[in-house]
XYZ file of C-alpha atoms in Angstrom:
619
model
C 0.122 0.206 -0.040
C 2.630 2.236 0.697
C 4.477 1.780 -2.397
C 1.394 2.302 -4.367
C 0.876 5.660 -2.588
C 3.504 7.032 -3.951
C 3.960 5.435 -7.296
C 0.265 6.504 -7.622
C 1.401 10.227 -6.692
C -1.057 10.269 -3.833
C 1.797 11.355 -1.519
C 5.415 12.072 -1.286
C 7.614 9.287 0.349
C 8.038 11.342 3.287
C 3.990 11.695 3.726
C 3.876 7.970 3.692
C 6.638 7.387 6.406
C 4.640 10.068 8.417
C 1.256 8.083 7.936
C 2.267 5.056 8.937
C 4.801 6.415 12.169
C 1.152 8.084 13.295
C -0.471 4.677 12.944
C 2.345 2.995 14.897
C 1.821 5.925 17.636
C -1.520 5.140 17.991
C -1.585 1.361 18.203
C 0.842 1.447 20.395
C -0.824 3.942 22.774
C -3.666 1.645 22.523
C -1.652 -1.372 23.261
C -0.404 0.800 26.861
C -3.715 1.516 27.716
C -5.596 -1.862 27.276
C -2.887 -4.380 26.876
C -2.873 -6.992 23.908
C -4.929 -9.769 23.515
C -1.831 -12.260 24.591
C -0.400 -10.181 27.585
C -2.760 -12.336 29.871
C -2.333 -16.186 29.896
C -5.243 -18.060 30.461
C -6.017 -20.607 32.753
C -4.485 -23.579 30.595
C -1.521 -21.708 29.458
C -0.577 -21.170 33.114
C -1.172 -24.678 33.942
C 1.371 -25.525 30.723
C 3.601 -22.752 31.773
C 4.145 -24.678 35.449
C 4.448 -27.717 34.087
C 7.423 -26.196 31.892
C 9.079 -25.546 35.044
C 8.745 -29.192 36.367
C 5.764 -28.582 38.685
C 2.345 -30.427 38.583
C -0.360 -28.145 39.576
C -3.956 -28.736 39.559
C -6.755 -26.161 40.297
C -5.515 -23.021 38.897
C -7.732 -19.936 39.166
C -7.124 -16.143 38.798
C -6.794 -14.127 41.813
C -9.266 -11.617 41.824
C -7.196 -8.531 42.871
C -3.931 -8.191 40.768
C -1.199 -5.408 41.115
C -0.159 -3.928 38.240
C 2.034 -5.444 35.868
C 1.344 -8.956 36.846
C -1.067 -11.786 36.652
C -1.619 -13.907 39.581
C -3.304 -17.201 40.137
C -3.474 -19.855 42.618
C -2.773 -23.403 41.629
C -2.524 -26.842 43.923
C 0.635 -29.009 43.364
C 0.652 -32.498 43.422
C 2.038 -32.807 47.060
C -0.842 -30.941 48.250
C 0.720 -27.420 48.707
C -0.975 -24.110 47.920
C 1.034 -22.487 45.138
C 0.902 -18.531 44.288
C 1.528 -17.847 40.754
C 2.917 -14.934 39.459
C 3.050 -14.314 35.923
C 5.000 -11.189 34.192
C 3.464 -11.533 30.548
C 4.016 -9.635 27.498
C 2.020 -6.308 29.166
C 4.273 -6.380 32.621
C 7.007 -4.016 31.524
C 4.274 -1.177 30.067
C 2.162 -1.826 33.279
C 5.020 -1.517 35.496
C 6.569 1.331 33.482
C 3.416 3.207 33.638
C 2.538 2.994 37.221
C 5.797 2.960 38.530
C 6.460 6.339 36.532
C 3.542 8.044 37.571
C 4.306 7.251 41.502
C 7.725 8.698 41.279
C 6.717 11.804 39.699
C 3.804 12.359 42.464
C 6.133 11.025 45.675
C 9.433 12.341 46.569
C 12.574 10.054 46.567
C 11.181 7.520 44.187
C 12.258 6.486 41.219
C 10.519 4.172 37.790
C 11.105 1.079 38.398
C 12.677 -0.446 35.171
C 13.283 -3.914 33.844
C 11.684 -6.165 31.714
C 9.658 -9.687 32.826
C 12.820 -11.802 33.028
C 14.638 -8.924 35.478
C 11.508 -8.382 37.729
C 11.326 -12.230 38.493
C 15.274 -12.000 38.987
C 14.913 -9.528 41.115
C 12.256 -10.982 43.554
C 14.019 -13.852 43.850
C 17.109 -12.343 44.814
C 15.551 -10.304 47.383
C 13.454 -12.983 48.787
C 16.083 -15.555 49.005
C 18.507 -13.011 50.260
C 15.998 -12.094 53.430
C 15.407 -15.158 53.908
C 19.101 -16.107 54.555
C 19.360 -13.232 56.957
C 16.462 -14.285 58.965
C 13.227 -12.098 57.352
C 10.280 -14.503 57.601
C 9.339 -14.778 54.159
C 7.375 -17.162 51.980
C 9.383 -19.843 50.377
C 10.313 -20.122 46.837
C 9.417 -22.910 44.683
C 10.414 -21.760 41.133
C 11.295 -19.267 38.702
C 11.955 -18.873 35.059
C 10.553 -18.529 31.436
C 8.294 -20.538 30.470
C 7.440 -21.169 26.715
C 10.339 -18.885 26.033
C 7.989 -16.025 26.597
C 6.694 -15.184 29.989
C 8.477 -14.903 33.063
C 6.998 -16.839 35.910
C 7.588 -16.866 40.062
C 6.111 -19.288 42.150
C 5.769 -19.036 45.742
C 4.574 -22.168 48.200
C 1.755 -19.529 50.447
C 2.113 -22.740 52.764
C -1.813 -22.357 53.648
C -1.149 -18.628 55.298
C -3.614 -16.327 56.182
C -3.707 -12.474 55.288
C -3.742 -10.000 57.918
C -6.937 -8.488 56.172
C -8.880 -12.050 57.105
C -8.075 -11.888 60.427
C -10.710 -10.804 63.106
C -9.304 -9.056 65.848
C -9.600 -11.639 68.276
C -7.581 -13.849 66.590
C -4.295 -11.339 66.636
C -2.439 -10.998 69.463
C 0.067 -8.658 70.494
C 2.861 -10.923 70.074
C 2.027 -11.466 66.484
C 1.888 -7.511 66.053
C 5.456 -7.244 67.581
C 6.821 -10.220 65.333
C 5.643 -7.968 62.246
C 7.607 -5.050 63.779
C 10.682 -6.932 64.078
C 10.455 -8.546 60.683
C 9.868 -5.498 58.995
C 13.080 -4.167 61.412
C 15.139 -6.984 60.344
C 14.233 -6.064 56.118
C 15.192 -2.540 57.161
C 18.387 -3.070 58.536
C 19.487 -5.046 55.633
C 18.722 -1.887 53.412
C 15.420 -3.516 51.889
C 12.069 -1.957 51.517
C 9.267 -3.677 51.353
C 7.744 -1.237 49.030
C 4.385 -1.478 50.253
C 2.983 -2.482 52.935
C -0.654 -3.613 53.131
C -2.665 -6.227 55.161
C -2.296 -8.435 51.729
C 1.306 -8.516 51.846
C 1.368 -9.710 55.778
C 0.480 -13.322 56.312
C 0.311 -15.130 59.455
C 1.921 -18.846 59.270
C -0.003 -21.609 60.396
C 2.747 -21.640 63.403
C 1.245 -18.216 64.490
C 4.303 -16.183 63.227
C 4.398 -13.322 60.841
C 5.872 -13.692 57.095
C 6.031 -11.137 54.037
C 4.126 -12.339 51.290
C 5.216 -10.520 48.343
C 8.890 -8.556 47.742
C 7.838 -7.961 44.047
C 8.166 -4.151 44.831
C 11.199 -4.817 47.328
C 14.079 -1.868 46.540
C 17.785 -2.718 47.643
C 19.675 0.298 49.675
C 16.316 1.881 50.429
C 16.146 5.550 51.442
C 15.783 6.315 55.386
C 12.565 8.170 54.503
C 11.438 4.960 52.381
C 11.732 2.617 55.447
C 10.204 5.354 57.803
C 7.279 5.197 55.757
C 6.764 2.125 55.824
C 6.642 1.848 59.617
C 3.901 4.511 59.681
C 2.188 2.296 56.786
C 2.337 -0.851 59.253
C 1.449 1.503 62.323
C -2.090 2.064 59.793
C -2.398 -1.472 58.934
C -2.157 -2.819 62.182
C -4.695 -0.408 63.738
C -7.107 -1.040 61.060
C -6.949 -4.683 62.123
C -6.506 -4.563 66.256
C -7.797 -1.056 66.988
C -5.465 2.264 67.642
C -4.805 1.809 71.178
C -3.078 -1.718 70.957
C -1.110 -0.817 67.535
C 0.130 2.667 69.027
C 0.931 0.429 72.527
C 3.055 -2.386 70.798
C 4.445 -0.159 68.232
C 5.825 2.451 70.864
C 6.996 -0.713 72.803
C 9.098 -2.115 69.819
C 10.364 1.072 68.277
C 10.978 2.884 71.515
C 10.504 6.769 71.689
C 12.965 7.806 69.256
C 11.968 5.276 66.521
C 8.285 6.715 67.466
C 9.556 10.151 66.902
C 11.246 9.516 63.714
C 8.476 7.773 62.155
C 5.266 10.453 63.048
C 6.505 12.465 60.334
C 5.949 9.961 57.919
C 2.368 9.328 59.813
C 0.142 10.821 57.170
C -2.536 9.703 54.208
C 0.235 10.427 51.571
C 2.355 7.338 52.162
C -0.574 5.180 51.896
C -2.325 3.500 49.109
C -5.337 3.683 47.778
C -7.213 0.607 49.065
C -5.780 1.938 52.660
C -7.016 4.932 52.667
C -10.212 4.372 51.934
C -10.143 1.735 54.949
C -9.517 4.633 56.985
C -12.109 6.966 55.921
C -14.800 3.783 56.996
C -13.220 4.620 60.664
C -14.314 6.413 63.586
C -11.166 7.735 63.631
C -8.349 9.445 61.124
C -4.624 9.365 60.448
C -4.324 12.579 62.341
C -6.294 11.186 65.239
C -3.621 7.872 65.006
C -0.273 10.338 65.098
C -1.824 12.403 68.366
C -2.073 8.719 69.977
C 1.110 7.789 68.901
C 2.791 11.003 69.823
C 1.127 11.222 73.231
C 2.052 7.470 73.902
C 5.670 8.064 72.847
C 5.652 11.199 74.855
C 6.701 13.430 72.476
C 5.509 16.865 70.533
C 3.726 16.252 67.582
C 6.012 16.568 64.735
C 6.304 18.748 61.453
C 4.732 16.425 58.576
C 7.312 15.687 56.045
C 6.667 16.928 52.453
C 5.835 13.450 50.579
C 4.092 14.529 47.108
C 6.077 16.616 44.762
C 3.030 17.925 43.452
C 1.502 20.803 45.564
C -0.708 23.768 45.039
C 2.772 26.203 45.409
C 4.541 23.803 42.244
C 1.339 23.913 40.285
C 0.790 27.736 40.689
C 4.978 27.988 40.054
C 4.346 26.076 36.514
C 1.476 28.135 35.441
C 3.055 31.654 36.178
C 6.562 29.813 34.360
C 4.297 29.150 31.351
C 2.542 32.734 31.513
C 6.127 34.314 31.596
C 7.520 32.010 28.755
C 4.397 32.901 26.720
C 5.087 36.676 27.184
C 8.455 36.018 26.558
C 7.937 34.095 23.232
C 5.566 36.634 22.330
C 7.611 39.257 22.598
C 10.402 37.627 20.680
C 7.852 36.667 18.594
C 6.961 40.098 18.271
C 9.793 41.792 17.519
C 11.002 39.093 15.456
C 14.454 36.327 16.083
C 15.862 38.083 12.868
C 15.410 41.596 14.182
C 16.655 40.342 17.697
C 20.272 38.673 16.433
C 20.546 42.068 14.549
C 20.069 44.024 17.323
C 22.978 42.164 19.163
C 25.055 42.321 16.198
C 24.871 46.039 15.934
C 25.728 46.346 19.727
C 28.156 48.266 21.330
C 30.516 45.703 22.871
C 32.325 48.272 24.786
C 29.141 49.419 26.521
C 28.441 45.884 27.439
C 32.222 45.161 28.179
C 31.803 47.972 30.841
C 28.593 46.747 32.292
C 30.100 43.123 32.656
C 33.132 44.743 34.685
C 30.939 47.122 36.875
C 28.355 43.857 37.961
C 30.626 42.647 40.219
C 31.125 45.969 41.957
C 27.325 45.715 43.061
C 28.111 42.130 45.700
C 30.653 44.527 46.864
C 28.184 47.123 48.033
C 26.174 44.303 49.413
C 28.984 42.631 50.900
C 29.568 46.064 53.278
C 25.579 46.049 54.267
C 26.151 42.655 55.435
C 29.045 43.503 57.714
C 26.869 46.170 59.042
C 23.914 43.506 59.702
C 26.624 40.964 61.543
C 26.598 42.059 65.189
C 30.513 40.307 65.661
C 33.807 41.918 63.644
C 33.762 40.334 60.351
C 36.515 40.748 57.691
C 35.281 42.443 54.411
C 37.030 40.049 52.099
C 35.082 37.116 52.918
C 31.933 38.456 52.678
C 32.547 39.685 49.543
C 33.195 36.462 48.269
C 30.294 35.223 50.386
C 28.004 37.421 48.013
C 29.750 35.706 45.110
C 29.101 32.154 46.017
C 25.510 33.233 46.778
C 25.431 34.143 42.997
C 26.788 30.782 42.584
C 24.237 28.771 45.028
C 21.510 30.825 43.518
C 21.981 29.473 40.138
C 23.569 25.692 40.010
C 20.892 25.373 43.423
C 17.593 27.645 42.404
C 16.464 27.339 46.140
C 15.868 30.231 48.692
C 16.643 27.477 51.228
C 20.156 26.716 50.104
C 21.035 30.580 50.001
C 19.952 30.719 53.482
C 21.693 27.950 54.497
C 24.664 28.752 52.761
C 24.657 32.219 54.906
C 23.543 30.607 58.280
C 27.171 28.416 57.964
C 28.953 30.828 57.010
C 28.308 33.493 59.958
C 28.106 30.416 62.357
C 31.593 29.732 61.465
C 32.511 33.351 62.690
C 31.281 32.626 65.728
C 27.504 33.264 65.637
C 24.622 31.430 66.884
C 21.961 29.861 64.472
C 19.285 32.282 65.358
C 21.757 35.095 65.377
C 23.068 33.887 61.810
C 19.551 33.952 60.500
C 18.971 37.421 61.967
C 21.934 38.899 60.116
C 19.925 38.089 56.663
C 16.523 39.041 58.016
C 18.119 42.240 58.895
C 20.339 42.744 55.539
C 17.158 42.058 53.622
C 14.381 43.563 55.160
C 16.556 46.965 55.012
C 17.095 46.356 51.212
C 13.485 46.194 50.569
C 13.131 49.218 52.660
C 16.110 50.880 50.342
C 14.125 49.627 47.092
C 10.699 51.055 48.205
C 12.277 54.561 49.347
C 13.543 54.681 45.996
C 10.185 53.805 44.079
C 8.374 56.342 46.339
C 10.821 59.252 46.068
C 11.514 59.006 42.116
C 7.804 58.672 41.093
C 6.589 61.558 43.570
C 9.583 63.798 42.815
C 7.835 63.534 39.274
C 11.375 62.607 37.972
C 10.099 59.271 35.886
C 6.925 57.885 35.298
C 5.720 54.477 33.768
C 3.071 55.088 30.811
C 1.407 51.056 31.385
C -0.401 50.539 27.944
C -3.906 49.071 28.446
C -6.493 47.885 26.002
C -8.588 51.430 25.938
C -5.776 53.649 27.115
C -2.144 54.082 29.113
C -2.253 54.245 32.722
C 0.590 56.280 34.339
C 2.437 54.553 37.301
C 2.826 57.266 39.739
C 3.843 55.726 43.161
C -0.082 55.544 44.405
C -0.065 51.861 44.429
C 2.931 51.173 45.920
C 2.057 53.775 48.894
C -1.431 52.254 49.630
C 0.512 48.995 49.473
C 2.980 50.471 52.233
C -0.021 51.699 54.550
C -1.872 48.160 54.163
C 1.429 46.067 55.139
C 1.658 48.754 58.135
C -1.538 48.159 59.091
C -1.971 44.813 58.505
C 1.616 44.345 61.394
C 0.031 46.569 63.630
C -3.051 44.402 63.408
C -1.253 41.529 63.945
C 0.845 42.755 66.798
C -2.869 43.885 68.736
C -3.431 40.123 68.532
C -2.192 38.498 71.840
C -1.641 34.937 69.896
C 0.342 36.544 66.873
C 2.408 38.274 69.804
C 2.781 35.085 71.165
C 3.751 33.217 68.072
C 6.180 36.156 66.854
C 8.000 36.038 70.260
C 8.289 32.037 69.583
C 9.756 32.179 66.224
C 12.196 35.226 67.221
C 13.316 33.744 70.360
C 17.248 33.436 70.138
C 17.729 36.525 67.699
C 17.793 39.590 70.014
C 21.882 39.177 69.818
C 21.517 39.941 65.978
C 19.273 42.541 66.126
C 21.269 44.410 68.503
C 22.806 45.860 65.503
C 19.929 48.441 64.975
C 20.654 50.114 68.246
C 24.508 51.099 66.325
C 23.980 54.395 64.579
C 27.371 53.014 62.476
C 25.783 49.907 61.739
C 22.627 51.149 60.314
C 24.254 53.376 58.164
C 26.520 50.650 56.889
C 23.094 48.666 56.182
C 21.429 50.818 54.390
C 24.430 52.649 52.415
C 25.594 49.222 51.329
C 21.934 48.484 49.974
C 21.801 52.129 48.274
C 24.988 51.642 46.736
C 24.333 48.073 45.351
C 21.101 49.361 43.925
C 22.722 52.445 42.278
C 25.111 50.069 40.630
C 22.860 47.520 39.336
C 21.293 50.634 37.937
C 24.213 52.061 36.459
C 24.903 48.134 34.951
C 21.354 48.724 33.298
C 22.253 52.004 32.015
C 25.240 50.542 30.237
C 23.401 47.343 28.447
C 20.688 50.146 27.091
C 23.529 52.320 25.542
C 24.802 49.541 24.098
C 21.985 48.974 21.826
C 21.874 53.037 20.880
C 18.978 53.745 23.455
C 19.175 56.330 26.646
C 17.269 56.979 29.716
C 17.367 58.965 32.420
C 19.045 57.228 35.712
C 15.887 58.164 37.247
C 14.043 56.288 35.125
C 16.157 53.384 35.240
C 15.703 52.993 39.074
C 12.089 53.333 38.753
C 12.308 50.167 36.160
C 14.982 48.208 38.070
C 13.338 48.596 41.056
C 9.979 47.734 40.233
C 11.223 44.502 38.375
C 13.489 43.361 41.406
C 10.349 43.979 43.432
C 8.241 42.335 41.241
C 10.563 39.208 40.543
C 11.069 38.749 44.522
C 7.154 37.869 44.877
C 7.466 35.280 42.007
C 7.717 31.942 42.926
C 10.440 31.637 40.746
C 13.896 30.884 41.260
C 16.426 33.640 40.238
C 13.244 35.161 39.180
C 14.310 33.459 35.520
C 12.089 34.838 32.800
C 9.723 36.962 34.974
C 12.778 39.643 34.849
C 13.698 39.314 31.624
C 9.661 40.493 30.685
C 9.599 42.763 33.272
C 12.476 44.764 32.132
C 11.167 44.517 28.383
C 7.772 45.938 29.510
C 9.480 48.496 31.924
C 11.875 49.982 29.075
C 8.941 49.849 26.426
C 6.740 51.963 28.781
C 9.069 53.959 28.837
C 9.632 54.406 24.986
C 12.622 52.118 24.294
C 11.697 49.995 20.999
C 10.681 46.555 21.626
C 14.001 45.147 19.984
C 16.431 47.445 22.056
C 14.307 46.697 25.028
C 14.113 43.303 24.881
C 17.846 42.643 24.036
C 19.073 45.420 27.214
C 16.737 42.771 29.286
C 18.565 39.879 28.002
C 22.119 41.793 28.162
C 21.412 42.709 31.432
C 20.181 39.786 33.283
C 23.090 38.019 31.120
C 25.794 40.187 32.985
C 24.250 40.162 36.182
C 22.894 36.861 37.190
C 23.906 34.347 34.776
C 27.451 35.008 33.983
C 28.576 35.640 38.138
C 28.376 32.009 38.859
C 31.049 31.296 36.963
C 33.477 33.888 39.673
C 30.911 32.863 42.112
C 32.187 28.854 41.564
C 35.680 30.397 42.002
C 34.364 31.871 45.583
C 33.172 28.870 46.573
C 36.305 27.147 46.590
C 38.175 29.511 48.188
C 35.650 29.822 51.541
C 35.547 26.210 51.415
C 39.408 25.631 51.393
C 39.176 28.109 54.483
C 36.632 26.471 56.289
C 34.179 29.420 56.180
C 31.584 27.084 54.771
């Protein structure tokens, strides 16, 4: 058909190839979503597969509930043993890949489980044999291998065991629960995580001892967070069977106070599978109630919960904002035209950009001067300058405010400050910098030296600083209202306990002068860099106009939940310069050049500064 299509002139060869690719993609998508007709063996095929492994079996039947990527069946061996047959068919890899990929995207600390049918069987066989050798109670393996050359089969002797889910509360004594905790502890000490702890994977042997029935999702060298999550899962599962009080009592006895305290941050619905969460909803208690009872039983305070989900409201908001910013930048480039943008850079005066690149590091020196003023203890200016450059490196290499804060705290702890005092340095420096930016914006706009003509659909709006003034008044009123509430005052006292040492710098006029002078000089130097970049593209604005644009964009980008203001700042500078009459092409080129010399290139010398700080034990 493809040859005839080309021969008759219906389509060119490239069109035929495109059609075949589209058909293959559609068929593959249907296969992934629905599976293939040969992906699940019939009972006769399963019996024949067991025969290939040398096992004579009868009474083969499918298990109603099956995990993703594997078919389960029960059978009876010729010697009367009860067997569980796990068949990894031709759809097993697809199903497991999709399930594990989705789980790893949703939950922190998880990675997709890759590997074909034989690799999955080999993995489970290895983990089961290793755990059994080290004294962990697992159901014994009967056979494993490839049946008929296409399906991987694993056969387990269930030994007429009962699952925990099938037992009544009166049939489960405290000794059995304690045995489950001990077995899980042995497994974790081997560095193995079960993958999921639920009432179907926990079984009771005929002699009354506990065992693990399924190690198909087990992982080697499991992180601590995974093992602590499994502890939380076991506590919830046992609470569902025997009640909260008994479950918490046995768990506290087995884990001890410290072990329970480690587990409590992971005792949350996010660690539970869907079936367990639904079972909890049917109870007259919640996971929060169980955590409160466990904390009380262990004699510890309820901790802050660990963030287990990668996807949160904040992360969704960040993605939306980044998408909007990307759309704005792409639209700006599209309106200007990529050829026009390239032409702007080709005719740019590189001398001005070179001067901007040489002047940009001086802003770090001024900021270091302010930071020295914010520190109550004497500290050398040189290492603080290198700290500022190191922060620029961290801001791009690890775009997280937490990383920058941790770097500052580590630095000032090394010069003799306590942790609260080190935090106070950053807080004072940041707040004073914010105040300087607000004063510059208000001063420029109220003096009439500069204003932004922001276009709207119907007319243009002139930014005159009224919004800033209203915002400052609202913030002050909110702060006064918060201080008037006793609970808010108590909360602030708790959060600021221990920072009194750092706040003593505000009593020194010399220190206050250094803080505000350093921040003011840093903002002026950055504005000069922006002006030099603008001159490189043949445009000119007054210094007051440049200050207004620079301060507004810094404030706006700082409020956006985007690391380093990437994308947001570029769009802001472009819009601000256009509002002041700069052509679109020159405005976008200036914004990109300015961000290049002040954000994207400084990590180069910032990396050198970080190495110096590490070598001299400042971080």
